[in-house]
Short mmCIF file of C-alpha atoms in Angstrom, two decimals:
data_model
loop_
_atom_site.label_atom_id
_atom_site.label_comp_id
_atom_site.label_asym_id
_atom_site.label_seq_id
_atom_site.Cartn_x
_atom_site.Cartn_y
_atom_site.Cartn_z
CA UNK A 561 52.24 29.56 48.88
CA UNK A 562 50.84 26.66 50.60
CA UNK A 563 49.88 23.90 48.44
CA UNK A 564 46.53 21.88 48.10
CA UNK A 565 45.46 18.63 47.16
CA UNK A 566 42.75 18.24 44.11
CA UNK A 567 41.18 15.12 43.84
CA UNK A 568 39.08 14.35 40.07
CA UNK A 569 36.86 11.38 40.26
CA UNK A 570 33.72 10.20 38.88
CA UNK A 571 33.16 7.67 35.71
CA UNK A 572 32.82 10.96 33.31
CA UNK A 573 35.69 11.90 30.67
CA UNK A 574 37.88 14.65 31.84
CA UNK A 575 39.79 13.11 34.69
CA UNK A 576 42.99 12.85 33.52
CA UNK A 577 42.57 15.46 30.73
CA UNK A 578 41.98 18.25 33.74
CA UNK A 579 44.92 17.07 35.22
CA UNK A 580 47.30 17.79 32.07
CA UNK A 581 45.56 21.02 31.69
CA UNK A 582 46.46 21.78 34.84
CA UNK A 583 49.67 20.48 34.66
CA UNK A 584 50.42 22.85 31.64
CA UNK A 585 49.02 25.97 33.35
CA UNK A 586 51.40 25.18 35.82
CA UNK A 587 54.26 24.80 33.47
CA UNK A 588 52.83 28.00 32.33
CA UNK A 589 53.59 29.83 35.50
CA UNK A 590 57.08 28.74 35.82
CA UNK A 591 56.30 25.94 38.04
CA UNK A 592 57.75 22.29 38.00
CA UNK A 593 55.49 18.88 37.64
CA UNK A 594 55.82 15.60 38.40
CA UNK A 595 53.18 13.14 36.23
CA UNK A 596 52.80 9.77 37.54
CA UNK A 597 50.55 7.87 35.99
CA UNK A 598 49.53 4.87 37.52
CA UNK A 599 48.26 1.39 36.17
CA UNK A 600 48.59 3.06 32.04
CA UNK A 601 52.05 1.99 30.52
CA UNK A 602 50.75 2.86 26.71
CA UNK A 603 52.30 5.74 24.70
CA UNK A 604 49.19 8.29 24.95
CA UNK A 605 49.17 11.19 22.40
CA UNK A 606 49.87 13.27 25.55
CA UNK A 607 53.24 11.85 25.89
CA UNK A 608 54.65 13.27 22.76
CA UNK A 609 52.97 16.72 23.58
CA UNK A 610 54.34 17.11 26.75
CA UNK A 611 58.21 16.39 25.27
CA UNK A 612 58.18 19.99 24.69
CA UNK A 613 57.93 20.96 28.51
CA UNK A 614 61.12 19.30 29.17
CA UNK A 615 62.51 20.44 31.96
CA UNK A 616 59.28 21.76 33.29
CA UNK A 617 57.36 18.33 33.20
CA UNK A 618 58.30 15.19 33.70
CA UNK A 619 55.83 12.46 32.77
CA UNK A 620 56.52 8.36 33.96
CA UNK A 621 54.33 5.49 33.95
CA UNK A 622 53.90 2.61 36.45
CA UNK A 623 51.46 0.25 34.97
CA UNK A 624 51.17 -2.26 32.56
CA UNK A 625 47.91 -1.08 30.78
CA UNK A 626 46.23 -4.59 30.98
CA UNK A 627 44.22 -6.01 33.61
CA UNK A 628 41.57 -3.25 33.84
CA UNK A 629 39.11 -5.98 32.84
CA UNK A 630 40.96 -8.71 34.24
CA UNK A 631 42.32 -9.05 37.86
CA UNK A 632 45.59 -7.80 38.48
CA UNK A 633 48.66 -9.67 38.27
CA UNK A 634 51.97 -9.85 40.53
CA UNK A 635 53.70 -7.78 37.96
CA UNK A 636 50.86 -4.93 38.36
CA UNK A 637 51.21 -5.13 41.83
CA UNK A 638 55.16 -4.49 41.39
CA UNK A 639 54.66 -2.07 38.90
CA UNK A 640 52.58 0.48 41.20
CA UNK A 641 54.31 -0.16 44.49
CA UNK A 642 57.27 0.52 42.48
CA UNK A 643 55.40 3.83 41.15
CA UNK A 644 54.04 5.22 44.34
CA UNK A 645 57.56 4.13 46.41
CA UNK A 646 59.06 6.67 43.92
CA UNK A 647 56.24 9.21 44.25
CA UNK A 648 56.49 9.42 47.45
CA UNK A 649 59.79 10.30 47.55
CA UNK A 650 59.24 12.94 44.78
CA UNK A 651 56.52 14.36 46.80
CA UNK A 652 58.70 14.62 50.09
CA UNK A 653 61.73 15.67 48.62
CA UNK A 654 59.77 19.15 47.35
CA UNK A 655 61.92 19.13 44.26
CA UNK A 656 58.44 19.34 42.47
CA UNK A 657 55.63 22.09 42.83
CA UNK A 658 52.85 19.90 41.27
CA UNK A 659 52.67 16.34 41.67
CA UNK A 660 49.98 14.26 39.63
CA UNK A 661 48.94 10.97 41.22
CA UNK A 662 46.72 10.02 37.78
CA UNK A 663 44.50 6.82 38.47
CA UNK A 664 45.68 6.30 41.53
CA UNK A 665 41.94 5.52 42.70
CA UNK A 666 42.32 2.68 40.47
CA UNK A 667 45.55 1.63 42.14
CA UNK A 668 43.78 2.22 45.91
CA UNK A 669 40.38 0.65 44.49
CA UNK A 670 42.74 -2.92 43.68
CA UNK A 671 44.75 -2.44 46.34
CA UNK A 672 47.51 -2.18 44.78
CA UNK A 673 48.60 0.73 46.71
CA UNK A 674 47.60 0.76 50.28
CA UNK A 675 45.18 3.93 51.49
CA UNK A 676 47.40 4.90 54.68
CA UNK A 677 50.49 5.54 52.91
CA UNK A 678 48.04 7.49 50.83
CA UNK A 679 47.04 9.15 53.57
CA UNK A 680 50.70 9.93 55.07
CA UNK A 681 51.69 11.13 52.04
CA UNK A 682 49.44 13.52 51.79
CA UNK A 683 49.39 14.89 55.59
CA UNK A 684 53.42 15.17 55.62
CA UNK A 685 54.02 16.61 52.39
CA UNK A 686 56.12 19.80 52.15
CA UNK A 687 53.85 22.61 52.65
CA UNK A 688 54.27 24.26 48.86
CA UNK A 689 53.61 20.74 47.16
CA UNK A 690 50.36 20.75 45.41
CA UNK A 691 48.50 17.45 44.65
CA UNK A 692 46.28 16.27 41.88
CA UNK A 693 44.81 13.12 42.10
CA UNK A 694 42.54 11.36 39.94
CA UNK A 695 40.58 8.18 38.69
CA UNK A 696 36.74 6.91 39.73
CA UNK A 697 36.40 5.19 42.73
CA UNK A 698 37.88 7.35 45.18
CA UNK A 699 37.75 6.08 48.90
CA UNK A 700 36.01 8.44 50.76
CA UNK A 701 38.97 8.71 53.35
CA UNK A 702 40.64 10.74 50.45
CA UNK A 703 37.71 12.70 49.85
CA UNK A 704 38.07 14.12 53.69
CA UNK A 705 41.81 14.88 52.86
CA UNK A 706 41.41 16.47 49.66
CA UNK A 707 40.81 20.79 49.73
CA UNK A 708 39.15 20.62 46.22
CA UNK A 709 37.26 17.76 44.79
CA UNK A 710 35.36 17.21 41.48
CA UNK A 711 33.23 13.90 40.48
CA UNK A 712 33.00 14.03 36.96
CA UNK A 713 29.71 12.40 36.04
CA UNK A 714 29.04 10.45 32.70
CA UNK A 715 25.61 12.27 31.49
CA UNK A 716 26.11 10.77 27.65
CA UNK A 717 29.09 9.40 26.24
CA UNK A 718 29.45 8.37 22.60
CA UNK A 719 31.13 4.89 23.52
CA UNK A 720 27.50 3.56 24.48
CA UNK A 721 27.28 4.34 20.11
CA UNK A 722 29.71 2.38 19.00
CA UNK A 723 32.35 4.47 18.76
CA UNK A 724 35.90 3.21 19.85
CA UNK A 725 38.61 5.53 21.55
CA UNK A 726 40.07 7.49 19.10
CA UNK A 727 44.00 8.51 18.95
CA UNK A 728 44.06 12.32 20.03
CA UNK A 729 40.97 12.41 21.55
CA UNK A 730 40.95 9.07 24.01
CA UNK A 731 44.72 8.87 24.04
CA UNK B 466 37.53 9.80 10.83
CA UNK B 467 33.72 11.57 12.59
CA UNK B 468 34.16 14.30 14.78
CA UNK B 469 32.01 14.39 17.64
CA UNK B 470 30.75 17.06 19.97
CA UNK B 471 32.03 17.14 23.72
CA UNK B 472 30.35 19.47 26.40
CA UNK B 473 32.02 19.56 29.93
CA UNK B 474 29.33 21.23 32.18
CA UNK B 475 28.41 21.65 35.64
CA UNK B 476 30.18 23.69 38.66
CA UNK B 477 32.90 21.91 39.83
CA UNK B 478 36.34 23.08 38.59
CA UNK B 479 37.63 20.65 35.52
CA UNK B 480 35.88 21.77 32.76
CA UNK B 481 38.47 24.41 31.09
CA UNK B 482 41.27 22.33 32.13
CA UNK B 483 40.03 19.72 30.49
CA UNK B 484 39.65 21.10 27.36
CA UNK B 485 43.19 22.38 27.77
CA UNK B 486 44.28 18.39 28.44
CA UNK B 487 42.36 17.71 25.39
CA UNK B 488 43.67 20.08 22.98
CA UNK B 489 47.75 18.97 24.17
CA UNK B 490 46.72 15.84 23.63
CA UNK B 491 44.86 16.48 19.85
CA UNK B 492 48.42 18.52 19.05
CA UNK B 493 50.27 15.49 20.66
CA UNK B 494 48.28 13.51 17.74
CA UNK B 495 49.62 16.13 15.04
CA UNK B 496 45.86 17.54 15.39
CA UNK B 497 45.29 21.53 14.58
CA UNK B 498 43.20 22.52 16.88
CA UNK B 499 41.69 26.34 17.72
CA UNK B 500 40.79 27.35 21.11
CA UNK B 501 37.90 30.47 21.25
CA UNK B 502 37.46 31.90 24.96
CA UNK B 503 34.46 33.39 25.41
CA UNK B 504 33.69 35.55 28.73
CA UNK B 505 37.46 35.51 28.93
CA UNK B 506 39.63 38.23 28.87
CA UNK B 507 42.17 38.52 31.15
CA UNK B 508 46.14 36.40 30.74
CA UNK B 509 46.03 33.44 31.88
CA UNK B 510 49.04 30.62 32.12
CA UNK B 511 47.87 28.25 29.99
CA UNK B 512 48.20 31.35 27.23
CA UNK B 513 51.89 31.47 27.63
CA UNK B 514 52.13 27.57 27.75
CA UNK B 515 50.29 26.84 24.59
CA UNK B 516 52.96 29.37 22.38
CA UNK B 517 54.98 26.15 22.75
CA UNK B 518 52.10 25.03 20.28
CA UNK B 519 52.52 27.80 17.28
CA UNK B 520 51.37 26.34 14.42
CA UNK B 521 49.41 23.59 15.98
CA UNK B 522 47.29 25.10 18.72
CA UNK B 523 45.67 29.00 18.50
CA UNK B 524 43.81 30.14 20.99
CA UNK B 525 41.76 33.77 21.13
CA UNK B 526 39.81 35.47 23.44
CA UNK B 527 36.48 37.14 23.37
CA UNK B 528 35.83 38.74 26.32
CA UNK B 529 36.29 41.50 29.14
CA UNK B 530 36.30 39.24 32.02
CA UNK B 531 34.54 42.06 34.31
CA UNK B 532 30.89 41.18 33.98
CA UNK B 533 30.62 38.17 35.58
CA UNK B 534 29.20 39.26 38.79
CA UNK B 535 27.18 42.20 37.24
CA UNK B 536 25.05 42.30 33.86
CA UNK B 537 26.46 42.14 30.65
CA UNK B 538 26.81 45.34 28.76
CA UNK B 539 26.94 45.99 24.88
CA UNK B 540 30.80 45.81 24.89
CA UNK B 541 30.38 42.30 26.15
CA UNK B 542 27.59 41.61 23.96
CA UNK B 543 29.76 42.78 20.84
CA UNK B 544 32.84 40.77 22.01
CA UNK B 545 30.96 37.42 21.74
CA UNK B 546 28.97 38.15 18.90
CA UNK B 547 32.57 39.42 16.97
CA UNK B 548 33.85 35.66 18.67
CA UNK B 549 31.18 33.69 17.48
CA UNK B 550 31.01 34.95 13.82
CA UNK B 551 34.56 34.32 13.96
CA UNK B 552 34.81 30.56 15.37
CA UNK B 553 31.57 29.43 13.73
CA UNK B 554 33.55 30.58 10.06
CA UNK B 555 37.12 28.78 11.62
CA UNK B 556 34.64 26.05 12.11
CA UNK B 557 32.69 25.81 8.38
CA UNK B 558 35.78 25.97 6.79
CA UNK B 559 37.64 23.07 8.48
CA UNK B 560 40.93 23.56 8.21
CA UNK B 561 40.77 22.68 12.26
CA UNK B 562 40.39 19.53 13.25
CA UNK B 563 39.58 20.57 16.25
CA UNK B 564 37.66 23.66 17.65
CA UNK B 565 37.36 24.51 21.54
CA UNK B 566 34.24 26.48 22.82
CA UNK B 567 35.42 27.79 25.92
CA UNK B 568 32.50 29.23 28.19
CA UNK B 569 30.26 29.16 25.30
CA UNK B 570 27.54 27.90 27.76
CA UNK B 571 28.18 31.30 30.05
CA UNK B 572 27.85 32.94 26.67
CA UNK B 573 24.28 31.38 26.26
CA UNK B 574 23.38 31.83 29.48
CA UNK B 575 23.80 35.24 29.52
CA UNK B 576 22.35 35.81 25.71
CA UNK B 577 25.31 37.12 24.46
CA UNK B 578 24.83 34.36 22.01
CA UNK B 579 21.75 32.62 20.20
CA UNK B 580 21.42 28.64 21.04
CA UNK B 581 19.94 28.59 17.81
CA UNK B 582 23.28 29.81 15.85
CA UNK B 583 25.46 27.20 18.26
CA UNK B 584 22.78 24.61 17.37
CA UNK B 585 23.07 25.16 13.28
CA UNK B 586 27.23 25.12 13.78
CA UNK B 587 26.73 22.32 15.24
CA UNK B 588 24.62 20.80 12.70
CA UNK B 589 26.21 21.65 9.33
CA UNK B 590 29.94 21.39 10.84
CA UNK B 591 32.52 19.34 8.21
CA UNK B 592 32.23 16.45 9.26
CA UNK B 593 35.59 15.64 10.76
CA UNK B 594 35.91 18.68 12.92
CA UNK B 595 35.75 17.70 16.91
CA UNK B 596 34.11 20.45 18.98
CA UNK B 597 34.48 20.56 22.62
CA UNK B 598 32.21 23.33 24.39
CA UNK B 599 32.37 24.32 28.42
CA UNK B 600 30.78 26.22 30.95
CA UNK B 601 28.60 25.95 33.69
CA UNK B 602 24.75 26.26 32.87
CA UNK B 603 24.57 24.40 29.55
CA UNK B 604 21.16 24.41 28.63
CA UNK B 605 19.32 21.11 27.50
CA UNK B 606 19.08 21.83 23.85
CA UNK B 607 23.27 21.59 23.98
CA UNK B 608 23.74 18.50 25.35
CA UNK B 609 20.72 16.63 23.50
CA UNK B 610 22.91 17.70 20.48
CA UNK B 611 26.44 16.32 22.17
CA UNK B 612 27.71 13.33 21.95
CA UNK B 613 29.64 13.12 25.19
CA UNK B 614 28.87 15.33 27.98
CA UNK B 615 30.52 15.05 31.77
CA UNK B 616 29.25 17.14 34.59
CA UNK B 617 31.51 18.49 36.36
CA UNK B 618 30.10 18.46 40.15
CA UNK B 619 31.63 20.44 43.00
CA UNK B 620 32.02 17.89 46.00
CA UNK B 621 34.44 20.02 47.75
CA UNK B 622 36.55 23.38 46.96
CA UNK B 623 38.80 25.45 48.55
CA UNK B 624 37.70 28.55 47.48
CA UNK B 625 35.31 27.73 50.18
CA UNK B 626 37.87 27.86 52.50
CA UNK B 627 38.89 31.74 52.13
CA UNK B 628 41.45 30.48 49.41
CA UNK B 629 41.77 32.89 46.87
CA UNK B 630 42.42 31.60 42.91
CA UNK B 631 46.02 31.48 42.60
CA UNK B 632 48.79 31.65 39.38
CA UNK B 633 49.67 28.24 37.80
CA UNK B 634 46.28 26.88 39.42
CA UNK B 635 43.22 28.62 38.75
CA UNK B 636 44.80 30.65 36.20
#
């Protein structure tokens, strides 16, 4: 079955929640899934939830969960190149059947991942390997290369009310 | 802690999955939460991967999954009317923090249920119970009354491509 790559982007909620949904439908089917999430390194409620597909999922974070409204640091840069060096290799070796890239627009968007590799990645991946990508600003060179993309757009959200992120629901 | 109301919309793909992603992560948080599929008949993988969730996560469906490219006919009518009396008393009584929708705006759409009944649950809902409704087609009265609400936009799919929905992906 020949894999495809989604890509989920847009400044709406949902990004990275479609991806776990997808990434336990897949569990669901028997497949295996790779979760890297890019520039978070926070325990997220999803964490503990998805302890119970071990075996099935694996879940590992390359980020630092702190400059988002700063610029990034030489230890973010280290963290991600770290993060998509190992990836990449996870993605070629075809170990996994469903590999989540989550925020690596971010990553791109900062450069702290360089498009082209991107880009190789993607075109020399084992046929099978299906891709999910995520996180808003994505470049529009891997809006060409993706089969299936969504742009989740922010209609209403109740942050603009005051209300913080909430554990469960934000994270 | 205030519930709020989340309605993922629009025709891009995303919007069940991300209910899925949100109800792991609610469980991950120790969070009960009750997942109603309207339209929705049929197995799909995310049924068998949420039984690692017994106890925290139920999910039912109301539907035949045959009408979708016909009319609806009075068994389809019956199913989400027997659904909605069903998740609108799970709701009232609150013993789930948090209650997924699923295609309740297909539901509407199709007048299988009143926007008037959804608006009232809505309404008079304990106050601490999160709802999170989906579907393509969500009329205007539903997300005035949400507090967050993405649309899901269809940039690209594959479907488009002659590639048909496939186990562990679509379903």
């Amino acid at each position: 079955m020949k894999g495809n790559v989604h890509l989920y982007t847009g400044n709406g909620k949902g990004k990275t929640t479609a991806a776990i949904g997808l990434a336990i439908r897949a569990a669901g089917a028997g497949m295996k899934v790779f979760i890297a999430q890019f520039i978070k390194g926070r325990h997220y409620n999803e964490l503990s939830a998805l302890e119970k597909f071990e075996g099935q999922i694996v879940i590992k974070q390359y980020g630092r969960d702190c400059f988002i409204k700063n610029e990034p640091e030489e230890a973010d840069r280290m963290a991600a190149r770290r993060g998509f060096d190992e990836v990449e290799k996870i993605v070629m070796e075809g170990a996994y059947d469903m590999v989540v890239l989550d925020e690596i627009n971010i990553a791109l968007y900062y450069e702290l991942v360089d498009i082209s590799e991107v880009a190789m990645m993607i075109k020399k991946r084992p046929e099978h390997v299906e891709l999910v990508l995520t996180g808003r600003y994505a470049p529009q060179s891997l809006i060409d290369l993706s089969d299936l993309v969504t742009n989740m757009d922010e209609i209403k959200h109740y942050y603009h009310n005051g209300i913080e992120a909430r554990p469960g629901i934000e994270y």
